[in-house]
Structures are given as C-alpha cells and as structure tokens.
PDB file of C-alpha atoms and ligand atoms in Angstrom:
ATOM      1  CA  MET A   1      19.428  12.775   6.608  1.00  0.00           C
ATOM      2  CA  SER A   2      17.455   9.512   6.163  1.00  0.00           C
ATOM      3  CA  GLU A   3      18.488   8.432   9.660  1.00  0.00           C
ATOM      4  CA  GLU A   4      17.337  11.763  11.082  1.00  0.00           C
ATOM      5  CA  LEU A   5      13.970  11.407   9.388  1.00  0.00           C
ATOM      6  CA  ILE A   6      13.612   7.867  10.722  1.00  0.00           C
ATOM      7  CA  ASN A   7      14.406   9.081  14.257  1.00  0.00           C
ATOM      8  CA  ALA A   8      11.976  12.002  14.011  1.00  0.00           C
ATOM      9  CA  ILE A   9       9.111   9.688  13.005  1.00  0.00           C
ATOM     10  CA  VAL A  10       9.979   7.041  15.603  1.00  0.00           C
ATOM     11  CA  GLU A  11      10.222   9.705  18.314  1.00  0.00           C
ATOM     12  CA  MET A  12       6.877  11.208  17.203  1.00  0.00           C
ATOM     13  CA  ARG A  13       8.418  14.590  16.388  1.00  0.00           C
ATOM     14  CA  GLU A  14       5.840  15.426  13.749  1.00  0.00           C
ATOM     15  CA  GLU A  15       6.963  18.935  12.853  1.00  0.00           C
ATOM     16  CA  ASP A  16      10.612  17.860  12.480  1.00  0.00           C
ATOM     17  CA  ALA A  17       9.618  14.900  10.325  1.00  0.00           C
ATOM     18  CA  LEU A  18       7.658  17.089   7.907  1.00  0.00           C
ATOM     19  CA  LYS A  19      10.422  19.689   7.776  1.00  0.00           C
ATOM     20  CA  MET A  20      13.072  17.014   7.078  1.00  0.00           C
ATOM     21  CA  THR A  21      10.968  15.470   4.317  1.00  0.00           C
ATOM     22  CA  THR A  22      10.756  18.816   2.536  1.00  0.00           C
ATOM     23  CA  GLN A  23      14.473  19.462   3.051  1.00  0.00           C
ATOM     24  CA  MET A  24      15.439  16.035   1.690  1.00  0.00           C
ATOM     25  CA  LEU A  25      13.285  16.469  -1.420  1.00  0.00           C
ATOM     26  CA  ASP A  26      14.475  20.038  -1.966  1.00  0.00           C
ATOM     27  CA  SER A  27      18.085  18.914  -1.812  1.00  0.00           C
ATOM     28  CA  GLY A  28      17.387  16.342  -4.539  1.00  0.00           C
ATOM     29  CA  ALA A  29      16.803  13.102  -2.615  1.00  0.00           C
ATOM     30  CA  PRO A  30      14.805  10.632  -4.754  1.00  0.00           C
ATOM     31  CA  PRO A  31      11.163  10.471  -3.520  1.00  0.00           C
ATOM     32  CA  LEU A  32      11.368   6.680  -3.281  1.00  0.00           C
ATOM     33  CA  GLU A  33      14.352   6.985  -0.944  1.00  0.00           C
ATOM     34  CA  VAL A  34      12.323   9.236   1.366  1.00  0.00           C
ATOM     35  CA  LEU A  35       9.457   6.727   1.299  1.00  0.00           C
ATOM     36  CA  GLU A  36      11.878   3.930   2.171  1.00  0.00           C
ATOM     37  CA  ALA A  37      13.050   5.898   5.233  1.00  0.00           C
ATOM     38  CA  CYS A  38       9.400   6.275   6.314  1.00  0.00           C
ATOM     39  CA  ARG A  39       8.796   2.567   5.844  1.00  0.00           C
ATOM     40  CA  LYS A  40      11.769   1.767   8.087  1.00  0.00           C
ATOM     41  CA  ALA A  41      10.497   4.210  10.714  1.00  0.00           C
ATOM     42  CA  LEU A  42       6.999   2.698  10.698  1.00  0.00           C
ATOM     43  CA  ASP A  43       8.573  -0.745  11.056  1.00  0.00           C
ATOM     44  CA  VAL A  44      10.215   0.416  14.282  1.00  0.00           C
ATOM     45  CA  VAL A  45       6.941   1.985  15.468  1.00  0.00           C
ATOM     46  CA  GLY A  46       5.133  -1.300  14.688  1.00  0.00           C
ATOM     47  CA  LYS A  47       7.736  -3.310  16.626  1.00  0.00           C
ATOM     48  CA  ARG A  48       7.477  -0.986  19.635  1.00  0.00           C
ATOM     49  CA  PHE A  49       3.687  -1.339  19.507  1.00  0.00           C
ATOM     50  CA  GLU A  50       4.066  -5.117  19.417  1.00  0.00           C
ATOM     51  CA  ALA A  51       6.471  -4.990  22.375  1.00  0.00           C
ATOM     52  CA  GLY A  52       3.995  -2.903  24.411  1.00  0.00           C
ATOM     53  CA  GLU A  53       6.272   0.154  24.423  1.00  0.00           C
ATOM     54  CA  TYR A  54       3.948   2.162  22.158  1.00  0.00           C
ATOM     55  CA  PHE A  55       0.163   2.189  22.187  1.00  0.00           C
ATOM     56  CA  LEU A  56      -2.644   2.990  19.768  1.00  0.00           C
ATOM     57  CA  PRO A  57      -2.175   6.797  19.944  1.00  0.00           C
ATOM     58  CA  GLU A  58       1.453   6.416  18.752  1.00  0.00           C
ATOM     59  CA  LEU A  59       0.332   4.063  15.980  1.00  0.00           C
ATOM     60  CA  MET A  60      -2.265   6.630  14.930  1.00  0.00           C
ATOM     61  CA  LEU A  61       0.152   9.537  15.062  1.00  0.00           C
ATOM     62  CA  ALA A  62       2.665   7.550  12.975  1.00  0.00           C
ATOM     63  CA  GLY A  63      -0.091   6.886  10.428  1.00  0.00           C
ATOM     64  CA  GLU A  64      -1.058  10.550  10.412  1.00  0.00           C
ATOM     65  CA  MET A  65       2.584  11.642   9.904  1.00  0.00           C
ATOM     66  CA  MET A  66       2.925   9.156   7.055  1.00  0.00           C
ATOM     67  CA  ASN A  67      -0.191  10.540   5.358  1.00  0.00           C
ATOM     68  CA  GLN A  68       1.179  14.061   5.562  1.00  0.00           C
ATOM     69  CA  ILE A  69       4.570  12.950   4.284  1.00  0.00           C
ATOM     70  CA  SER A  70       2.875  11.112   1.396  1.00  0.00           C
ATOM     71  CA  ALA A  71       1.077  14.335   0.486  1.00  0.00           C
ATOM     72  CA  ILE A  72       4.437  16.148   0.308  1.00  0.00           C
ATOM     73  CA  ILE A  73       6.035  13.359  -1.754  1.00  0.00           C
ATOM     74  CA  LYS A  74       3.189  12.794  -4.232  1.00  0.00           C
ATOM     75  CA  PRO A  75       3.792  15.855  -6.431  1.00  0.00           C
ATOM     76  CA  LYS A  76       7.439  14.765  -6.770  1.00  0.00           C
ATOM     77  CA  LEU A  77       6.427  11.265  -7.838  1.00  0.00           C
ATOM     78  CA  ALA A  78       4.020  12.741 -10.368  1.00  0.00           C
ATOM     79  CA  GLU A  79       6.995  14.363 -12.080  1.00  0.00           C
ATOM     80  CA  MET A  80       8.103  10.890 -13.094  1.00  0.00           C
ATOM     81  CA  PRO A  81       7.565  10.215 -16.858  1.00  0.00           C
ATOM     82  CA  ASP A  82       5.263   7.712 -18.535  1.00  0.00           C
ATOM     83  CA  ARG A  83       1.749   9.196 -18.434  1.00  0.00           C
ATOM     84  CA  GLU A  84       0.290   7.058 -21.223  1.00  0.00           C
ATOM     85  CA  ARG A  85      -2.602   4.796 -20.102  1.00  0.00           C
ATOM     86  CA  HIS A  86      -1.619   1.134 -20.263  1.00  0.00           C
ATOM     87  CA  GLY A  87      -4.629  -0.601 -18.741  1.00  0.00           C
ATOM     88  CA  LYS A  88      -6.949  -0.710 -15.746  1.00  0.00           C
ATOM     89  CA  VAL A  89      -6.229  -1.703 -12.170  1.00  0.00           C
ATOM     90  CA  LEU A  90      -8.819  -2.102  -9.430  1.00  0.00           C
ATOM     91  CA  ILE A  91      -7.402  -1.696  -5.929  1.00  0.00           C
ATOM     92  CA  GLY A  92      -8.670  -1.825  -2.359  1.00  0.00           C
ATOM     93  CA  THR A  93      -7.853  -2.826   1.201  1.00  0.00           C
ATOM     94  CA  VAL A  94      -9.647  -6.086   1.993  1.00  0.00           C
ATOM     95  CA  GLU A  95     -12.522  -6.606   4.414  1.00  0.00           C
ATOM     96  CA  GLY A  96     -11.776  -6.031   8.105  1.00  0.00           C
ATOM     97  CA  ASP A  97      -8.641  -4.001   7.447  1.00  0.00           C
ATOM     98  CA  ILE A  98      -8.486  -0.197   7.493  1.00  0.00           C
ATOM     99  CA  HIS A  99      -4.755   0.301   6.791  1.00  0.00           C
ATOM    100  CA  ASP A 100      -4.518   2.437   3.681  1.00  0.00           C
ATOM    101  CA  ILE A 101      -1.182   4.244   3.654  1.00  0.00           C
ATOM    102  CA  GLY A 102       0.591   1.483   1.681  1.00  0.00           C
ATOM    103  CA  LYS A 103      -2.411   1.005  -0.605  1.00  0.00           C
ATOM    104  CA  ASN A 104      -2.591   4.718  -1.335  1.00  0.00           C
ATOM    105  CA  ILE A 105       1.072   4.722  -2.335  1.00  0.00           C
ATOM    106  CA  VAL A 106       0.546   1.735  -4.652  1.00  0.00           C
ATOM    107  CA  SER A 107      -2.579   3.332  -6.111  1.00  0.00           C
ATOM    108  CA  PHE A 108      -0.854   6.641  -6.701  1.00  0.00           C
ATOM    109  CA  MET A 109       2.264   5.027  -8.181  1.00  0.00           C
ATOM    110  CA  LEU A 110       0.147   2.948 -10.573  1.00  0.00           C
ATOM    111  CA  ASP A 111      -1.608   6.117 -11.649  1.00  0.00           C
ATOM    112  CA  VAL A 112       1.577   8.063 -12.331  1.00  0.00           C
ATOM    113  CA  ASN A 113       2.997   5.029 -14.133  1.00  0.00           C
ATOM    114  CA  GLY A 114       0.202   5.140 -16.661  1.00  0.00           C
ATOM    115  CA  PHE A 115      -2.551   2.879 -15.320  1.00  0.00           C
ATOM    116  CA  GLU A 116      -6.185   3.854 -14.943  1.00  0.00           C
ATOM    117  CA  VAL A 117      -6.892   3.094 -11.301  1.00  0.00           C
ATOM    118  CA  GLN A 118     -10.154   2.627  -9.448  1.00  0.00           C
ATOM    119  CA  ASP A 119      -9.609   2.681  -5.686  1.00  0.00           C
ATOM    120  CA  LEU A 120     -12.370   1.115  -3.578  1.00  0.00           C
ATOM    121  CA  GLY A 121     -10.915   2.347  -0.277  1.00  0.00           C
ATOM    122  CA  VAL A 122     -10.626   0.277   2.886  1.00  0.00           C
ATOM    123  CA  ASP A 123     -12.542  -2.581   4.519  1.00  0.00           C
ATOM    124  CA  VAL A 124     -13.865  -3.676   1.123  1.00  0.00           C
ATOM    125  CA  PRO A 125     -16.118  -6.767   1.176  1.00  0.00           C
ATOM    126  CA  PRO A 126     -15.482  -9.440  -1.488  1.00  0.00           C
ATOM    127  CA  GLN A 127     -18.805  -8.725  -3.201  1.00  0.00           C
ATOM    128  CA  LYS A 128     -17.841  -5.092  -3.714  1.00  0.00           C
ATOM    129  CA  PHE A 129     -14.696  -6.205  -5.571  1.00  0.00           C
ATOM    130  CA  VAL A 130     -16.852  -8.511  -7.707  1.00  0.00           C
ATOM    131  CA  GLU A 131     -19.285  -5.725  -8.608  1.00  0.00           C
ATOM    132  CA  ALA A 132     -16.463  -3.317  -9.389  1.00  0.00           C
ATOM    133  CA  ILE A 133     -14.804  -5.861 -11.698  1.00  0.00           C
ATOM    134  CA  GLN A 134     -18.089  -6.255 -13.593  1.00  0.00           C
ATOM    135  CA  ASP A 135     -18.419  -2.507 -13.849  1.00  0.00           C
ATOM    136  CA  PHE A 136     -14.870  -1.226 -14.356  1.00  0.00           C
ATOM    137  CA  GLN A 137     -13.518  -4.246 -16.311  1.00  0.00           C
ATOM    138  CA  PRO A 138      -9.935  -4.085 -15.029  1.00  0.00           C
ATOM    139  CA  GLN A 139      -7.195  -6.416 -16.235  1.00  0.00           C
ATOM    140  CA  VAL A 140      -5.581  -6.387 -12.792  1.00  0.00           C
ATOM    141  CA  VAL A 141      -7.015  -6.502  -9.267  1.00  0.00           C
ATOM    142  CA  ALA A 142      -4.743  -5.389  -6.409  1.00  0.00           C
ATOM    143  CA  LEU A 143      -5.613  -6.438  -2.862  1.00  0.00           C
ATOM    144  CA  SER A 144      -3.940  -4.705   0.057  1.00  0.00           C
ATOM    145  CA  GLY A 145      -3.874  -5.862   3.664  1.00  0.00           C
ATOM    146  CA  PHE A 146      -1.737  -5.283   6.750  1.00  0.00           C
ATOM    147  CA  LEU A 147      -3.235  -7.704   9.263  1.00  0.00           C
ATOM    148  CA  THR A 148      -2.845 -11.461   9.537  1.00  0.00           C
ATOM    149  CA  LEU A 149      -6.656 -11.434   9.561  1.00  0.00           C
ATOM    150  CA  SER A 150      -6.459 -10.133   6.013  1.00  0.00           C
ATOM    151  CA  PHE A 151      -5.090 -13.448   4.737  1.00  0.00           C
ATOM    152  CA  ASP A 152      -8.589 -14.921   4.975  1.00  0.00           C
ATOM    153  CA  SER A 153     -10.217 -11.814   3.543  1.00  0.00           C
ATOM    154  CA  MET A 154      -7.899 -12.052   0.549  1.00  0.00           C
ATOM    155  CA  LYS A 155      -8.690 -15.744   0.117  1.00  0.00           C
ATOM    156  CA  ASN A 156     -12.425 -14.991   0.363  1.00  0.00           C
ATOM    157  CA  THR A 157     -12.138 -12.175  -2.150  1.00  0.00           C
ATOM    158  CA  VAL A 158     -10.346 -14.372  -4.690  1.00  0.00           C
ATOM    159  CA  ALA A 159     -12.935 -17.107  -4.088  1.00  0.00           C
ATOM    160  CA  ALA A 160     -15.818 -14.656  -4.641  1.00  0.00           C
ATOM    161  CA  ILE A 161     -14.234 -13.522  -7.910  1.00  0.00           C
ATOM    162  CA  GLU A 162     -13.947 -17.178  -8.942  1.00  0.00           C
ATOM    163  CA  THR A 163     -17.576 -17.922  -7.973  1.00  0.00           C
ATOM    164  CA  ALA A 164     -18.745 -14.934 -10.027  1.00  0.00           C
ATOM    165  CA  GLY A 165     -17.024 -16.479 -13.057  1.00  0.00           C
ATOM    166  CA  LEU A 166     -14.544 -13.596 -13.348  1.00  0.00           C
ATOM    167  CA  ARG A 167     -11.324 -15.290 -12.230  1.00  0.00           C
ATOM    168  CA  LYS A 168      -9.971 -15.872 -15.755  1.00  0.00           C
ATOM    169  CA  LYS A 169     -10.618 -12.254 -16.754  1.00  0.00           C
ATOM    170  CA  VAL A 170      -8.305 -10.717 -14.171  1.00  0.00           C
ATOM    171  CA  LYS A 171      -4.848 -11.175 -12.714  1.00  0.00           C
ATOM    172  CA  ILE A 172      -4.807 -10.706  -8.948  1.00  0.00           C
ATOM    173  CA  MET A 173      -1.889  -9.330  -6.963  1.00  0.00           C
ATOM    174  CA  ILE A 174      -1.651  -8.948  -3.221  1.00  0.00           C
ATOM    175  CA  GLY A 175       0.596  -6.966  -0.912  1.00  0.00           C
ATOM    176  CA  GLY A 176       0.906  -5.168   2.421  1.00  0.00           C
ATOM    177  CA  GLY A 177       2.674  -5.500   5.768  1.00  0.00           C
ATOM    178  CA  GLN A 178       2.267  -9.159   6.735  1.00  0.00           C
ATOM    179  CA  ILE A 179       1.722 -10.478   3.190  1.00  0.00           C
ATOM    180  CA  ASN A 180       4.282 -12.733   1.498  1.00  0.00           C
ATOM    181  CA  GLU A 181       4.614 -15.465  -1.144  1.00  0.00           C
ATOM    182  CA  GLU A 182       3.008 -18.019   1.174  1.00  0.00           C
ATOM    183  CA  VAL A 183      -0.118 -15.880   1.506  1.00  0.00           C
ATOM    184  CA  LYS A 184      -0.197 -15.631  -2.281  1.00  0.00           C
ATOM    185  CA  VAL A 185      -0.439 -19.428  -2.462  1.00  0.00           C
ATOM    186  CA  TYR A 186      -2.951 -19.548   0.427  1.00  0.00           C
ATOM    187  CA  ALA A 187      -5.216 -16.926  -1.151  1.00  0.00           C
ATOM    188  CA  ASP A 188      -4.749 -18.340  -4.652  1.00  0.00           C
ATOM    189  CA  ALA A 189      -3.609 -14.976  -6.025  1.00  0.00           C
ATOM    190  CA  ASP A 190      -1.396 -14.658  -9.118  1.00  0.00           C
ATOM    191  CA  GLY A 191       1.311 -12.479  -7.647  1.00  0.00           C
ATOM    192  CA  TYR A 192       2.727 -10.857  -4.534  1.00  0.00           C
ATOM    193  CA  GLY A 193       4.491  -7.507  -4.508  1.00  0.00           C
ATOM    194  CA  LYS A 194       6.632  -6.422  -1.577  1.00  0.00           C
ATOM    195  CA  ASP A 195       6.242  -2.739  -2.456  1.00  0.00           C
ATOM    196  CA  ALA A 196       4.654  -0.349  -4.935  1.00  0.00           C
ATOM    197  CA  VAL A 197       7.508  -0.746  -7.406  1.00  0.00           C
ATOM    198  CA  ALA A 198       7.048  -4.544  -7.424  1.00  0.00           C
ATOM    199  CA  GLY A 199       3.295  -4.042  -7.916  1.00  0.00           C
ATOM    200  CA  ILE A 200       3.877  -1.839 -10.935  1.00  0.00           C
ATOM    201  CA  SER A 201       6.281  -4.403 -12.430  1.00  0.00           C
ATOM    202  CA  LEU A 202       3.639  -7.117 -12.049  1.00  0.00           C
ATOM    203  CA  ALA A 203       0.924  -4.956 -13.633  1.00  0.00           C
ATOM    204  CA  LYS A 204       3.227  -4.048 -16.526  1.00  0.00           C
ATOM    205  CA  GLU A 205       4.215  -7.681 -17.055  1.00  0.00           C
ATOM    206  CA  TRP A 206       0.602  -8.908 -16.995  1.00  0.00           C
ATOM    207  CA  ILE A 207      -0.763  -6.194 -19.249  1.00  0.00           C
ATOM    208  CA  GLY A 208       2.237  -6.529 -21.553  1.00  0.00           C
ATOM    209  CA  VAL A 209       3.655  -3.010 -21.302  1.00  0.00           C
TER     210      VAL A 209
HETATM  211  C1  B12 B   1       0.096   3.065  10.820  1.00  0.00           C
HETATM  212  C2  B12 B   1      -0.463   1.791  11.369  1.00  0.00           C
HETATM  213  C3  B12 B   1      -1.803   1.789  11.778  1.00  0.00           C
HETATM  214  C4  B12 B   1      -2.746   2.974  11.551  1.00  0.00           C
HETATM  215  C5  B12 B   1      -3.191   2.900  10.063  1.00  0.00           C
HETATM  216  C6  B12 B   1      -3.469   4.254   9.454  1.00  0.00           C
HETATM  217  C7  B12 B   1      -3.792   4.152   7.983  1.00  0.00           C
HETATM  218  N1  B12 B   1      -4.532   5.128   7.529  1.00  0.00           N
HETATM  219  O1  B12 B   1      -3.382   3.245   7.263  1.00  0.00           O
HETATM  220  C8  B12 B   1      -3.896   2.665  12.561  1.00  0.00           C
HETATM  221  C9  B12 B   1      -3.596   3.378  13.857  1.00  0.00           C
HETATM  222  C10 B12 B   1      -5.284   3.021  12.103  1.00  0.00           C
HETATM  223  C11 B12 B   1      -3.699   1.169  12.781  1.00  0.00           C
HETATM  224  C12 B12 B   1      -4.694   0.371  13.322  1.00  0.00           C
HETATM  225  C13 B12 B   1      -4.489  -0.958  13.671  1.00  0.00           C
HETATM  226  N2  B12 B   1      -3.364  -1.650  13.592  1.00  0.00           N
HETATM  227 CO1  B12 B   1      -1.828  -1.012  12.607  1.00  0.00          CO
HETATM  228  N3  B12 B   1      -0.158  -0.493  12.014  1.00  0.00           N
HETATM  229  C14 B12 B   1       0.349   0.605  11.472  1.00  0.00           C
HETATM  230  C15 B12 B   1       1.860   0.465  11.135  1.00  0.00           C
HETATM  231  C16 B12 B   1       2.678   1.138  12.244  1.00  0.00           C
HETATM  232  C17 B12 B   1       2.317   1.012   9.794  1.00  0.00           C
HETATM  233  C18 B12 B   1       1.589   0.465   8.566  1.00  0.00           C
HETATM  234  C19 B12 B   1       1.901   1.355   7.364  1.00  0.00           C
HETATM  235  O2  B12 B   1       1.067   2.141   6.925  1.00  0.00           O
HETATM  236  N4  B12 B   1       3.124   1.294   6.855  1.00  0.00           N
HETATM  237  C20 B12 B   1       3.585   2.190   5.810  1.00  0.00           C
HETATM  238  C21 B12 B   1       3.582   1.554   4.430  1.00  0.00           C
HETATM  239  C22 B12 B   1       4.010   2.570   3.384  1.00  0.00           C
HETATM  240  O3  B12 B   1       4.479   0.505   4.526  1.00  0.00           O
HETATM  241  P1  B12 B   1       4.816  -0.649   3.496  1.00  0.00           P
HETATM  242  O4  B12 B   1       4.382  -1.944   4.031  1.00  0.00           O
HETATM  243  O5  B12 B   1       6.247  -0.512   3.125  1.00  0.00           O
HETATM  244  O6  B12 B   1       3.938  -0.328   2.185  1.00  0.00           O
HETATM  245  C23 B12 B   1       4.297  -0.950   0.962  1.00  0.00           C
HETATM  246  C24 B12 B   1       3.881  -2.415   0.876  1.00  0.00           C
HETATM  247  O7  B12 B   1       3.092  -2.843   1.932  1.00  0.00           O
HETATM  248  C25 B12 B   1       3.209  -2.508  -0.468  1.00  0.00           C
HETATM  249  N5  B12 B   1       1.773  -2.743  -0.547  1.00  0.00           N
HETATM  250  C26 B12 B   1       0.759  -2.365   0.243  1.00  0.00           C
HETATM  251  N6  B12 B   1      -0.414  -2.782  -0.265  1.00  0.00           N
HETATM  252  C27 B12 B   1      -0.138  -3.416  -1.413  1.00  0.00           C
HETATM  253  C28 B12 B   1      -0.967  -4.026  -2.348  1.00  0.00           C
HETATM  254  C29 B12 B   1      -0.386  -4.626  -3.472  1.00  0.00           C
HETATM  255  C30 B12 B   1      -1.269  -5.304  -4.455  1.00  0.00           C
HETATM  256  C31 B12 B   1       1.023  -4.604  -3.657  1.00  0.00           C
HETATM  257  C32 B12 B   1       1.616  -5.260  -4.831  1.00  0.00           C
HETATM  258  C33 B12 B   1       1.842  -3.986  -2.717  1.00  0.00           C
HETATM  259  C34 B12 B   1       1.259  -3.405  -1.623  1.00  0.00           C
HETATM  260  O8  B12 B   1       3.435  -1.248  -1.121  1.00  0.00           O
HETATM  261  C35 B12 B   1       3.551  -0.229  -0.131  1.00  0.00           C
HETATM  262  C36 B12 B   1       4.269   0.974  -0.703  1.00  0.00           C
HETATM  263  O9  B12 B   1       5.543   0.626  -1.224  1.00  0.00           O
HETATM  264  C37 B12 B   1       2.003  -1.104  11.137  1.00  0.00           C
HETATM  265  C38 B12 B   1       3.399  -1.641  11.412  1.00  0.00           C
HETATM  266  C39 B12 B   1       4.136  -1.949  10.116  1.00  0.00           C
HETATM  267  N7  B12 B   1       5.390  -1.692  10.086  1.00  0.00           N
HETATM  268  O10 B12 B   1       3.556  -2.426   9.161  1.00  0.00           O
HETATM  269  C40 B12 B   1       0.947  -1.510  12.163  1.00  0.00           C
HETATM  270  C41 B12 B   1       0.280  -2.932  12.129  1.00  0.00           C
HETATM  271  C42 B12 B   1       0.037  -3.313  10.650  1.00  0.00           C
HETATM  272  N8  B12 B   1      -0.983  -2.721  12.827  1.00  0.00           N
HETATM  273  C43 B12 B   1      -1.249  -3.694  13.590  1.00  0.00           C
HETATM  274  C44 B12 B   1      -2.413  -3.774  14.407  1.00  0.00           C
HETATM  275  C45 B12 B   1      -2.503  -4.946  15.372  1.00  0.00           C
HETATM  276  C46 B12 B   1      -3.426  -2.803  14.327  1.00  0.00           C
HETATM  277  C47 B12 B   1      -4.762  -2.801  15.102  1.00  0.00           C
HETATM  278  C48 B12 B   1      -5.460  -4.169  15.199  1.00  0.00           C
HETATM  279  C49 B12 B   1      -4.489  -2.190  16.499  1.00  0.00           C
HETATM  280  C50 B12 B   1      -5.663  -2.208  17.447  1.00  0.00           C
HETATM  281  N9  B12 B   1      -5.465  -2.894  18.531  1.00  0.00           N
HETATM  282  O11 B12 B   1      -6.683  -1.624  17.177  1.00  0.00           O
HETATM  283  C51 B12 B   1      -5.579  -1.791  14.264  1.00  0.00           C
HETATM  284  C52 B12 B   1      -6.337  -2.519  13.125  1.00  0.00           C
HETATM  285  C53 B12 B   1      -7.480  -1.791  12.589  1.00  0.00           C
HETATM  286  C54 B12 B   1      -8.039  -2.496  11.347  1.00  0.00           C
HETATM  287  N10 B12 B   1      -9.178  -3.144  11.480  1.00  0.00           N
HETATM  288  O12 B12 B   1      -7.434  -2.470  10.297  1.00  0.00           O
HETATM  289  C55 B12 B   1      -0.224  -4.812  13.519  1.00  0.00           C
HETATM  290  C56 B12 B   1      -0.732  -6.019  12.720  1.00  0.00           C
HETATM  291  C57 B12 B   1      -0.347  -7.315  13.370  1.00  0.00           C
HETATM  292  C58 B12 B   1      -0.938  -8.500  12.703  1.00  0.00           C
HETATM  293  N11 B12 B   1      -0.142  -9.562  12.723  1.00  0.00           N
HETATM  294  O13 B12 B   1      -2.017  -8.539  12.204  1.00  0.00           O
HETATM  295  C59 B12 B   1       1.027  -4.052  12.939  1.00  0.00           C
HETATM  296  C60 B12 B   1       1.955  -4.942  12.088  1.00  0.00           C
HETATM  297  C61 B12 B   1       1.801  -3.477  14.153  1.00  0.00           C
HETATM  298  C62 B12 B   1       2.454  -4.530  14.997  1.00  0.00           C
HETATM  299  N12 B12 B   1       3.717  -4.847  14.748  1.00  0.00           N
HETATM  300  O14 B12 B   1       1.833  -5.073  15.872  1.00  0.00           O
HETATM  301  N13 B12 B   1      -2.499   0.767  12.424  1.00  0.00           N
END
C-alpha cells in the first residue's frame, strides 16, 4: 500500500493519493508510516524537478497534496498520548524560504507531544525570532529551511539571537530538506533533527522531560 501511495503522489494522481491515505489509516497503518511514504514520494518529485522532468506546477501540486494528506493524518497523530505541557518551543521557517509542510509537521508533533508551540510561519526575518523570544520566552527555538539559501538565514538568525543577548537562554535546533550536521556547525545551532521525531527527542532532552 505504501508503494501505491508513493506512486500516486509521484504521478500526481491527487484523488487516488487522498483515498489511499484514508484507506491506509483506516486499516490501521501507523500515521508516521504514511508520512514516511509521503516523504519518499516528495523526494522523487524533488529529484524529477531537479532533473528538469517536472516543473513548478508539479512541485506545487505535490505540496498541495501533502498539505491535504497532513490534514487527514493530523487527527490520528493527536490520538497519541502525552498531552501534559513540558515547555515552550518557538518555530518558524527562516527568511527567504516559504517551505512549510515539514515545519508544520514538526510544529504539530511538538504540540501533540506536550509542548506549547508558537509558530511564526514562513519567511521569518531574524529580528522577528528575536522579538518572539523576548515575548514568548521559549526554552527551545526550532528553525526550519528547505533551501541551500536557508543555511545563511539560519546562521543570521542564530547571530541575531546572540547579538540580542538571548543565546544562552535558548537551545536552537535546525532541520529541513537540505539541512544536516554540517549546517548545524555552520549556523552555530545546538542540534540538528532529520525529522519531527528527532526534533521532539532534542526538545525533550534539552527541557529534561
Ligand atoms: C513541495 C515543495 C515546494 C512547494 C512548497 C509548498 C509548501 N507549502 O511547503 C513550493 C512549490 C512552494 C516550492 C517552491 C520552491 N522550491 Co521547493 N520543494 C518542494 C519539495 C518537492 C518537497 C518539500 C517538502 O515539503 N517535503 C515534505 C516534508 C514532510 O519532508 P521532510 O523533509 O521529510 O520533512 C521533515 C524534515 O525536513 C524535518 N524538519 C523540517 N523542518 C524542521 C525543523 C526542525 C527544527 C527539525 C528538527 C526538523 C525539521 O521534519 C519534517 C517532518 O518529519 C522539495 C523536494 C524535497 N524532497 O525536499 C523541493 C525543494 C526543497 N524545492 C526546491 C526549490 C529550488 C524551490 C524553488 C526555489 C523553486 C522555484 N524555482 O521557484 C521554490 C522556493 C520558494 C522559496 N522562496 O522558498 C529545491 C531546493 C534546492 C536547493 N538546493 O535549495 C528542492 C530540494 C527540489 C529540488 N530537488 O530541486 N517547493
């Protein structure tokens, strides 16, 4: 079934993809397994885009399908236990980047795992993160980005937090498509998470849950 879902997304068969998602969940497939199938499909779409086989409309349709699939999966994820509030996490997609599907999953998963989350949205300038830290007083800041351009935005955001004298008050994690451990070092962040589950582990570890 996972393979069929992957093919439906890659082949832009929107209706089939939504139907298969519901069928998989109804027959007891773990929500995270369905998300993993979507991630694989979007990887293929991304590669085809890179190779010049797909264009912006396909990229947009894939994003749109993923948003609809997320909406179907979210209620299932919310059934997961652990609703007690552990601490605060501020999250946003960094300046210049409007990818938000991955961020929204991380944000939602943090919420259902017991964190109070403030989501600043996409294309967030460093200063907006600084102001939100002063206001919301989170223990953890989560920066999302899917473009190589975002490496610099992440670095600038961490630097702005440092300049504002807030660096020691927060732990900063980064994640998203092109992000890896090297970017963590480059941006001077405290942690990198390859997916939402890794992000939650970091937040739990840092807050001491
Ligand atoms: C869908 C998509 C779009 C959609 C986005 C819709 C939306 N609302 O987000 C649209 C069409 C808008 C788009 C636009 C563009 N895109 Co685009 N897009 C993609 C695509 C296919 C999927 C991304 C995605 O959402 N994946 C789904 C999520 C769920 O995947 P995931 O990575 O597994 O998510 C997990 C982790 O990332 C992690 N995570 C995410 N954030 C965080 C944060 C923290 C703190 C932690 C711990 C973890 C974490 O947790 C998530 C959940 O488990 C990727 C290809 C790819 N495979 O990445 C290209 C891709 C990212 N896009 C790309 C490009 C080039 C663009 C454009 C520049 C195209 C253009 N010419 O205009 C624009 C950029 C616009 C901008 N300024 O941002 C390139 C980037 C290349 C690069 N090296 O920079 C990619 C890689 C495609 C490619 N192979 O060429 N795109």
